Amino acid sequence: MECYTDNEYATIDESFPEFKVSYDNDDSPRYTIHVRGEEDQYSELAKYDTLKECELHISNFVQSRQSAD
């Protein structure tokens, strides 16, 4: 899963997802959220057991950032 948002690091010519969620059946928790940084490198943000938990984490993160603006 990829999530595109208004990211302060994005430029007009770029269209990279801000968040990516990976799945590993052999890992626990199985879902990992990766967030894109300044140089388009992804780092691990959080891990969850369900995709729904990942969606909620990303939604809450984006909403809190918008509230701070």
XYZ file of C-alpha atoms in Angstrom:
69
model
C 0.000 0.000 0.000
C 1.231 3.519 -0.768
C -0.090 6.818 0.552
C 0.371 10.116 -1.285
C -0.012 13.285 0.798
C 1.029 16.919 0.716
C 4.584 16.557 1.961
C 6.864 19.511 2.620
C 9.715 17.688 0.847
C 7.842 17.139 -2.422
C 8.490 19.347 -5.418
C 6.259 20.055 -8.401
C 8.058 17.490 -10.578
C 7.986 14.711 -7.982
C 5.261 12.249 -7.183
C 6.540 9.829 -4.558
C 4.400 8.248 -1.857
C 5.009 9.689 1.582
C 4.142 6.379 3.249
C 4.576 2.773 2.194
C 3.242 -0.254 4.025
C 5.002 -3.571 3.614
C 3.750 -7.008 4.607
C 5.775 -9.965 5.834
C 3.867 -13.156 6.589
C 6.789 -14.511 8.641
C 7.183 -11.404 10.824
C 5.215 -10.294 13.863
C 3.711 -7.738 13.635
C 3.218 -8.373 9.919
C 2.745 -4.828 8.613
C 5.441 -2.150 8.656
C 4.854 1.533 7.868
C 7.764 3.270 6.142
C 7.899 7.056 5.860
C 9.773 9.036 3.203
C 12.349 11.535 4.407
C 14.138 14.523 2.910
C 16.247 12.604 0.396
C 13.484 10.203 -0.695
C 14.840 7.513 1.612
C 12.303 5.437 3.521
C 12.684 4.588 7.179
C 10.576 2.455 9.478
C 7.903 4.397 11.334
C 5.801 1.725 13.075
C 4.663 -1.918 12.981
C 1.144 -3.302 13.337
C -0.720 -6.589 13.177
C -3.424 -5.374 10.785
C -3.621 -3.146 7.741
C -6.477 -1.220 9.374
C -4.160 -0.221 12.240
C -1.669 1.088 9.665
C -4.385 3.105 7.931
C -5.447 4.639 11.253
C -1.848 5.487 12.209
C -1.231 7.222 8.868
C -4.571 9.079 9.024
C -3.942 10.272 12.576
C -0.383 11.299 11.705
C -1.502 13.374 8.700
C -4.434 14.920 10.593
C -2.237 15.918 13.527
C 0.257 17.510 11.154
C -2.525 19.479 9.460
C -3.867 20.619 12.848
C -0.419 21.934 13.771
C -0.320 24.155 10.657
